[in-house]
XYZ file of C-alpha atoms in Angstrom:
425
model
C 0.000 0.000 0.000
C 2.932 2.483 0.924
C 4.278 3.051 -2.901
C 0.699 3.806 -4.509
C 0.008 6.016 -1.256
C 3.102 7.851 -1.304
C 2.189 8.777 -5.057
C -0.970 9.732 -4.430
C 0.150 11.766 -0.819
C 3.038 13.451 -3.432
C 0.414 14.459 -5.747
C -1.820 16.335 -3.082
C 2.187 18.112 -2.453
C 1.967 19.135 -5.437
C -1.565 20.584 -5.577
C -1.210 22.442 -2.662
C 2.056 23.720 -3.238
C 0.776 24.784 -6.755
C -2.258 26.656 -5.065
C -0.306 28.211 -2.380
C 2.189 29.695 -4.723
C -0.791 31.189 -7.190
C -2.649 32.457 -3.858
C 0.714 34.085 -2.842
C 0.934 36.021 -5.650
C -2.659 37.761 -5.418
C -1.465 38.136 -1.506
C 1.132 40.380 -3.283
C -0.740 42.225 -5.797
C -3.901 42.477 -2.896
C -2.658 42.166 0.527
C -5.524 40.759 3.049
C -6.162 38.447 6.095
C -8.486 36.015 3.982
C -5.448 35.760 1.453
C -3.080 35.104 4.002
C -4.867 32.752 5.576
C -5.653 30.488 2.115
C -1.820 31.095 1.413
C -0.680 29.509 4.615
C -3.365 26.751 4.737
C -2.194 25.517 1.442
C 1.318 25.955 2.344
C 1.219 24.252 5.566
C -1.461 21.553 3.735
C 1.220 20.705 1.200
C 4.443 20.142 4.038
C 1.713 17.881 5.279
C 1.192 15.701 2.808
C 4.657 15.599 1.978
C 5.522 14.613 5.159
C 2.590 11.674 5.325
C 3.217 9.894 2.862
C 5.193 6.756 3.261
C 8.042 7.570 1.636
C 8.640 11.447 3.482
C 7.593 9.994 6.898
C 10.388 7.675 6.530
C 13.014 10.360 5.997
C 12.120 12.718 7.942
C 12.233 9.766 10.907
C 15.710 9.175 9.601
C 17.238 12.665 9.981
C 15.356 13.530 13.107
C 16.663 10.121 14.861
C 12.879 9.626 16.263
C 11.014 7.362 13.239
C 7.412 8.515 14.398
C 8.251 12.136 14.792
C 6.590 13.188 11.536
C 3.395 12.441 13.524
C 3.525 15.101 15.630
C 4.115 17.555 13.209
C 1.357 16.053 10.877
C -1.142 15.988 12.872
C -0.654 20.042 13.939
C -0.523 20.451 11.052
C -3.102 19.251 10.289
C -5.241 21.265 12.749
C -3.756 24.088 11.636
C -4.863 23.774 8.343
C -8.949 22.957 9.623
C -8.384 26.434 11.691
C -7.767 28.345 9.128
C -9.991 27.268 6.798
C -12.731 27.485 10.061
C -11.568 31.375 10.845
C -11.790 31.919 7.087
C -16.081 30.743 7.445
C -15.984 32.694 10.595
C -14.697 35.815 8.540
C -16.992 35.459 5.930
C -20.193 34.320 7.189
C -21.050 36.473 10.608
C -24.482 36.656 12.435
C -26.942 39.024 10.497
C -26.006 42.189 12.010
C -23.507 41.237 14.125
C -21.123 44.026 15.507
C -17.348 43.027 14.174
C -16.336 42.990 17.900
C -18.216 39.717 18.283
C -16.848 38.623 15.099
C -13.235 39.118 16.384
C -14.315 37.607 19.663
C -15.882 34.373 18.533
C -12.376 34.242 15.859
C -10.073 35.010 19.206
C -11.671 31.963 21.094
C -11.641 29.499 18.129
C -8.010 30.642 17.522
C -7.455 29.984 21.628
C -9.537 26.691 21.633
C -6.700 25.578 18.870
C -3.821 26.919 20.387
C -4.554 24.835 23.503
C -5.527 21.880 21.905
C -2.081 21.598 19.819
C -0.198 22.790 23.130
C -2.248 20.024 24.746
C -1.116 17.051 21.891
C 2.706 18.446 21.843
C 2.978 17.480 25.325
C 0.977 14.340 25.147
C 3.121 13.097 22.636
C 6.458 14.064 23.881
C 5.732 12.046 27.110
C 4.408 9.147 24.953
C 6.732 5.693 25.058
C 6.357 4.641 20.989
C 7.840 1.310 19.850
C 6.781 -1.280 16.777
C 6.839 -0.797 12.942
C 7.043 3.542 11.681
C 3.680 3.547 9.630
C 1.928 6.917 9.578
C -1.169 4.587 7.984
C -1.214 2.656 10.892
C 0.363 4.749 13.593
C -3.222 5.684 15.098
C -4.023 1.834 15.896
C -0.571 0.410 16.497
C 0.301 3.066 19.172
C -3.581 3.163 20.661
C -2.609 1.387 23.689
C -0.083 4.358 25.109
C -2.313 6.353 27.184
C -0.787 9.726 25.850
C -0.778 8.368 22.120
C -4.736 8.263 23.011
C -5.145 11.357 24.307
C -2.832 12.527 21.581
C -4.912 11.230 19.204
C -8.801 11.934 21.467
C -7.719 15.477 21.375
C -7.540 15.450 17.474
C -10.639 13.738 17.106
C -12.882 16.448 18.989
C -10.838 19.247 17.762
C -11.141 18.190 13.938
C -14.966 17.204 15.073
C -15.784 20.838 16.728
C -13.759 22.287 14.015
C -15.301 20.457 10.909
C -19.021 20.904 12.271
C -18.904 24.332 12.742
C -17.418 25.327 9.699
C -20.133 23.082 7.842
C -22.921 24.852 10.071
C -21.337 28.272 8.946
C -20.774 27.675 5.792
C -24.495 27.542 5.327
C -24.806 31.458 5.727
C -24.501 32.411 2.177
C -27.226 34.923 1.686
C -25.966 38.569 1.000
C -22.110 37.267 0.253
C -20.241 37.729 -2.539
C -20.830 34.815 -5.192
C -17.179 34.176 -4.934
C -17.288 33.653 -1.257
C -20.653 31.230 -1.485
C -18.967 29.301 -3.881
C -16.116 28.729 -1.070
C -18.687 28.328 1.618
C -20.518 25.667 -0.427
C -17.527 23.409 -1.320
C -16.076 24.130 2.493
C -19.823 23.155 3.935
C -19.100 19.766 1.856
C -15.484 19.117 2.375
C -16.096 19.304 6.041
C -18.805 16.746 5.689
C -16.382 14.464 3.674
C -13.379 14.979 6.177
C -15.841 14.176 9.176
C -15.905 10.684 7.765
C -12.008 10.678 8.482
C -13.136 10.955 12.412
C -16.468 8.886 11.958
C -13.798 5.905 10.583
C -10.767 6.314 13.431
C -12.645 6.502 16.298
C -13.844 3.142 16.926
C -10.511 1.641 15.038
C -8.690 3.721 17.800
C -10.575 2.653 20.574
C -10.644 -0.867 19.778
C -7.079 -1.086 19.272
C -6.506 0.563 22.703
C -8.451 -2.687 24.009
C -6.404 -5.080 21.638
C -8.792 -5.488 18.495
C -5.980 -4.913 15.649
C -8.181 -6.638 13.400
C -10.109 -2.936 12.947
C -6.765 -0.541 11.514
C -7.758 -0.821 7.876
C -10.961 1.019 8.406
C -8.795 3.399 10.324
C -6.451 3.762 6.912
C -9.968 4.020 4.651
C -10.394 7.755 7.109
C -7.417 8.458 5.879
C -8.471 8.352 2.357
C -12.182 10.707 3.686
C -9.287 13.626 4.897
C -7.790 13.713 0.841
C -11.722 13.821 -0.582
C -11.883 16.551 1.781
C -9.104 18.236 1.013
C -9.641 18.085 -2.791
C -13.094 19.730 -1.857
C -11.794 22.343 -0.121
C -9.043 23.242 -2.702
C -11.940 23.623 -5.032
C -13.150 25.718 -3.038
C -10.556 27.990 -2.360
C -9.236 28.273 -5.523
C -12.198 26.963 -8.092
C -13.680 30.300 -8.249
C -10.652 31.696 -9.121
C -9.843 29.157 -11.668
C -13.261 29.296 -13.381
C -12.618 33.048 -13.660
C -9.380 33.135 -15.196
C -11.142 30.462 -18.016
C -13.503 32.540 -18.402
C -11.102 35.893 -18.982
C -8.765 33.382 -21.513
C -11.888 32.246 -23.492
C -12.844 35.984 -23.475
C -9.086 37.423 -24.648
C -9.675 34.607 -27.432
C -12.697 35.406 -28.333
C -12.019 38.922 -28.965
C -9.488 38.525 -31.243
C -11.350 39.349 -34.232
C -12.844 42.368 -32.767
C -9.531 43.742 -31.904
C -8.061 42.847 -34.953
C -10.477 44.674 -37.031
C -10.845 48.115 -35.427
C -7.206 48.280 -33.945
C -4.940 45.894 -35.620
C -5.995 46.473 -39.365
C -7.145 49.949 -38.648
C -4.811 51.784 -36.525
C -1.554 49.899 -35.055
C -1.604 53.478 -32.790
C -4.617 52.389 -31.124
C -2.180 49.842 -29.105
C -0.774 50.172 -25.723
C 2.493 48.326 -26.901
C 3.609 45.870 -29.165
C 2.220 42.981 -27.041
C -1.469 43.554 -27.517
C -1.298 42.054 -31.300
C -0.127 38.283 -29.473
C -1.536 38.899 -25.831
C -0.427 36.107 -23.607
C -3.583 33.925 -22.691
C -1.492 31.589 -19.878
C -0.624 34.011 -16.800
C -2.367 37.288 -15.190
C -5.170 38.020 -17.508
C -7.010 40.285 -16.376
C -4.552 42.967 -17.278
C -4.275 41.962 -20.378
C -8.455 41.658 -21.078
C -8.836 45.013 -19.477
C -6.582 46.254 -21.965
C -7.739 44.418 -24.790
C -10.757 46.242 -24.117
C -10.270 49.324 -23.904
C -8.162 49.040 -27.347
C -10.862 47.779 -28.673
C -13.437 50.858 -27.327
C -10.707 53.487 -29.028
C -10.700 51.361 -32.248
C -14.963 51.579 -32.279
C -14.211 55.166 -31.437
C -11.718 55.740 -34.265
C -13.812 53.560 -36.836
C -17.018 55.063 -36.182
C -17.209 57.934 -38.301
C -17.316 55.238 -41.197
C -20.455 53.220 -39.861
C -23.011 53.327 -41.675
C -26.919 53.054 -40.689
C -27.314 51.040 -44.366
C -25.660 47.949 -42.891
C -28.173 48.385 -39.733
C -31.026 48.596 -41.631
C -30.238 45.533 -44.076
C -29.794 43.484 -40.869
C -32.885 44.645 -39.807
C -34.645 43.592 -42.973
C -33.097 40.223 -43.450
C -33.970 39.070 -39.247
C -36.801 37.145 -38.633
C -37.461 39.290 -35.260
C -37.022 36.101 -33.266
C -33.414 36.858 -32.025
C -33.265 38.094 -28.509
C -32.439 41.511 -28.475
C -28.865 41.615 -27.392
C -27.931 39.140 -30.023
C -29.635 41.177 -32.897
C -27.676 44.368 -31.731
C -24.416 42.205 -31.491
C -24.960 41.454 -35.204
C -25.869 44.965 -35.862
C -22.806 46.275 -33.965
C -20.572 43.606 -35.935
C -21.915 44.283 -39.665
C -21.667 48.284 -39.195
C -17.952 48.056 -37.594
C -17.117 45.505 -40.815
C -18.533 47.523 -43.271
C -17.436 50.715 -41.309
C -13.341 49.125 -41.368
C -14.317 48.231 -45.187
C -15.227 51.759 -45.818
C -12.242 53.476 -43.999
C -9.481 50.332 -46.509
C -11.161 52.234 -49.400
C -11.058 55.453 -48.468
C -7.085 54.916 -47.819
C -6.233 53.425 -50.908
C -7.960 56.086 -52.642
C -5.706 58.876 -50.435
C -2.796 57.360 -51.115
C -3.325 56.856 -54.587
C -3.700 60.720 -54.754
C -0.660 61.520 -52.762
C -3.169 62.836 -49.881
C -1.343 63.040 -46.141
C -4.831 61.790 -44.524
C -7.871 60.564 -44.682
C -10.781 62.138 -44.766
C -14.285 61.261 -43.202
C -17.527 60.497 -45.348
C -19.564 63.802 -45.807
C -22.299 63.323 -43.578
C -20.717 61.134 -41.100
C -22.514 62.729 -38.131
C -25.675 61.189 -39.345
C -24.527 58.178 -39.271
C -23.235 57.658 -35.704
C -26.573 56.390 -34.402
C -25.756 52.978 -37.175
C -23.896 51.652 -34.367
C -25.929 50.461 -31.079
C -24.302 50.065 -27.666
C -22.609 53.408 -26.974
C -24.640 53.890 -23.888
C -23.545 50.426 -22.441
C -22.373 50.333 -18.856
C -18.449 49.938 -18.055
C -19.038 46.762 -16.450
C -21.514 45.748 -19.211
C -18.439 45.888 -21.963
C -16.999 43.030 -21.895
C -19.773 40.679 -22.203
C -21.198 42.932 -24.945
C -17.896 43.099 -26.998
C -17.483 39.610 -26.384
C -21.079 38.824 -28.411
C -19.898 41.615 -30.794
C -16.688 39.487 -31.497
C -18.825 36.253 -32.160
C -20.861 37.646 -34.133
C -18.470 38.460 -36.558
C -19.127 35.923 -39.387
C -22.973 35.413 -38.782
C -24.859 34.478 -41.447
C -26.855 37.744 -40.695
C -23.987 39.626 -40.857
C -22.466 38.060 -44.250
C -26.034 38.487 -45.475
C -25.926 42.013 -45.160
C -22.677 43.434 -46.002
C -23.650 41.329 -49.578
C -26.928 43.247 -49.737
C -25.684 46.620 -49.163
C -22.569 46.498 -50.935
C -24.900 45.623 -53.724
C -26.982 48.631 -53.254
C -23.949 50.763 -52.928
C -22.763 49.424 -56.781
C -25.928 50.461 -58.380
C -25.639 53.923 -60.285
C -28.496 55.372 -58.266
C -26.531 54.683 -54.941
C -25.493 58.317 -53.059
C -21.632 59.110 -53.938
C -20.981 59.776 -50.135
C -22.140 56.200 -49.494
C -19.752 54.638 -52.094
C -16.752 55.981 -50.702
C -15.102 58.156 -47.631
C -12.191 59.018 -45.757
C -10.435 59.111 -42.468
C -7.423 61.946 -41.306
């Protein structure tokens, strides 16, 4: 059992390690006590697992000269990974209306009721007389009969079941909360649930080995097995917000790609905030580089504008069945005019510089044409999903359909000259 254990026990290293060296970062660019707090847990949660498994509990025995003293240290550390993730539910879920001296009060004792309790096992241990096999799988059954391995061990049992309740029972107060912080709650509710099946499993194979039933330690090694589920649960829920965000801002710097390469890349290589914007990296902090994205992309609309055209809208218009929800039919809208619009200005530039002409001027007219493009009045924080449906819609059948049907009306002699053709400075 040790080798496949001490892979899996490696693995969870390397998952928390991984975590608590992405959390430290944001504890760097945002400095606060819930950051902290997830930065140690993970930190401390990862030494811990490296020092359970198998392989790491044997070494460190070796070069300490005591081959069970990994125990010790896994087991607090253990604790202190449940109290922080308990004070972090305490932080985040408070009575309705409850002053923040409470808060801090009822944080103060839990943080106390820990202290003591890992004061309590240190000495316990250190006065316990430890001989047979070093297994940290089986350490809780083969050592059961020492009476300070038991109270070593009894005092971890109520802590972790105090600890895990509680933070399940809190973790239920989600109303009002930031949906980043019920997301956490929810998975830390669950995990606690899970890792409670770690103490409903070694209590009676600790007990019964105290009274000389050995035959119980494997369900004693199976509650080892409820702490990882728990621990994966709570990962997820410190960091899965997080994570799903940071998709979602990659999938959005993707997806806007077209968009930004029409209005700013094709148009005006000025519009850019350096060189990097044309091949934005899509695999570290994002959301600089989406902010940014965006707002080249708002200058470009900007910049482009005076070329849209209200033609384009109203061929889209004519060619939709009127069954389209309304923020998809002025995403299409938005994409056909800024197409046309970028089509207009590549004409209008040619033509300049066929004539020797320093710049570019606008269509006659353009002010009446400004209204062609809907969503000027959208809401900062409304931009990026709207840009983002702008971008998609950039080959829609709707939209193909309509560039076709007015750049046919455009080639007829009867079409207006300052339709056919305009400039830009």
């Amino acid at each position: 059992m040790s080798d496949p254990t001490t892979t899996v026990y490696l693995l969870m290293t390397v998952i928390y390690l991984v975590i608590a060296d992405w959390k430290a970062l944001a504890l760097l660019r945002e400095p606060s006590l819930p950051l902290a707090l997830i930065t140690a847990a993970f930190f401390v949660g990862g030494v811990v697992y490296a020092m359970a498994s198998p392989a790491g509990y044997r070494l460190m025995g070796a070069e300490l000269g005591q081959p069970r003293i990994a125990t010790l240290f896994i087991y607090v550390g253990i604790l202190l990974c449940y109290a922080d993730t308990h004070i972090l539910a305490l932080l985040w879920t408070p009575a309705r209306d409850a002053p923040r001296r409470i808060v801090r009060r009822t944080v103060a004792m839990w943080t106390a009721a820990y202290g003591l309790a890992i004061t309590a096992m240190v000495t316990e241990f250190l006065h316990a007389d430890l001989d047979g096999p070093a297994d940290p799988l089986l350490f809780n059954t083969q050592q059961a009969d020492d009476p300070h391995v038991l109270v070593f061990l009894s005092i971890l049992l109520v802590v972790l079941t105090c600890g895990t309740l509680n933070t399940w029972q809190r973790s239920r107060r989600t109303a009002g909360t930031d949906p980043r912080i019920r997301h956490a709650l929810r998975w830390f509710g669950g995990s606690m649930l899970v890792t409670f099946g770690y103490v409903l499993c070694s209590t009676p194979a600790i007990f019964l080995a105290a009274i000389g039933h050995q035959e119980f330690q494997t369900l004693g090694v199976i509650g080892a097995y409820f702490g990882i589920l728990g621990c994966l649960g709570t990962c997820y829920g410190m960091s899965g917000a997080a994570v799903t965000a940071w998709l979602r801002e990659r999938r959005d710097t993707v997806a806007l790609q077209p968009l930004w390469k029409l209005v700013v890349g094709d148009f005006d290589e000025e519009l850019m905030y350096s060189p990097t914007s044309a091949r934005p990296h899509v695999w570290g902090i994002l959301r600089i580089v989406l902010t940014r994205r965006i707002i080249e992309i708002l200058d470009g609309i900007r910049a482009v504008q005076p070329w849209a055209s209200a033609e384009v809208a109203r061929a889209v218009q004519d060619l939709t069945d009127r069954t389209l929800p309304e923020e998809e039919l002025e995403a299409i809208i938005t994409a056909a005019v800024l197409r046309d619009a970028a089509t207009r200005y590549k004409e209008a530039a040619r033509a300049a510089r066929a004539s020797d002409q320093s710049w570019v001027r606008p269509p006659s007219g353009a002010g009446h044409t400004t209204g062609a493009l809907p969503g000027t009045d959208t809401a900062p924080q409304d931009e990026r999903a709207r840009l983002v449906r702008v971008a998609r819609a950039m080959s829609h059948p709707l939209v193909l359909a309509a560039l076709e049907r007015t750049s046919t009306t455009r080639n007829r002699p009867s079409a207006p000259r300052e339709e056919r053709a305009g400039g830009r400075k």
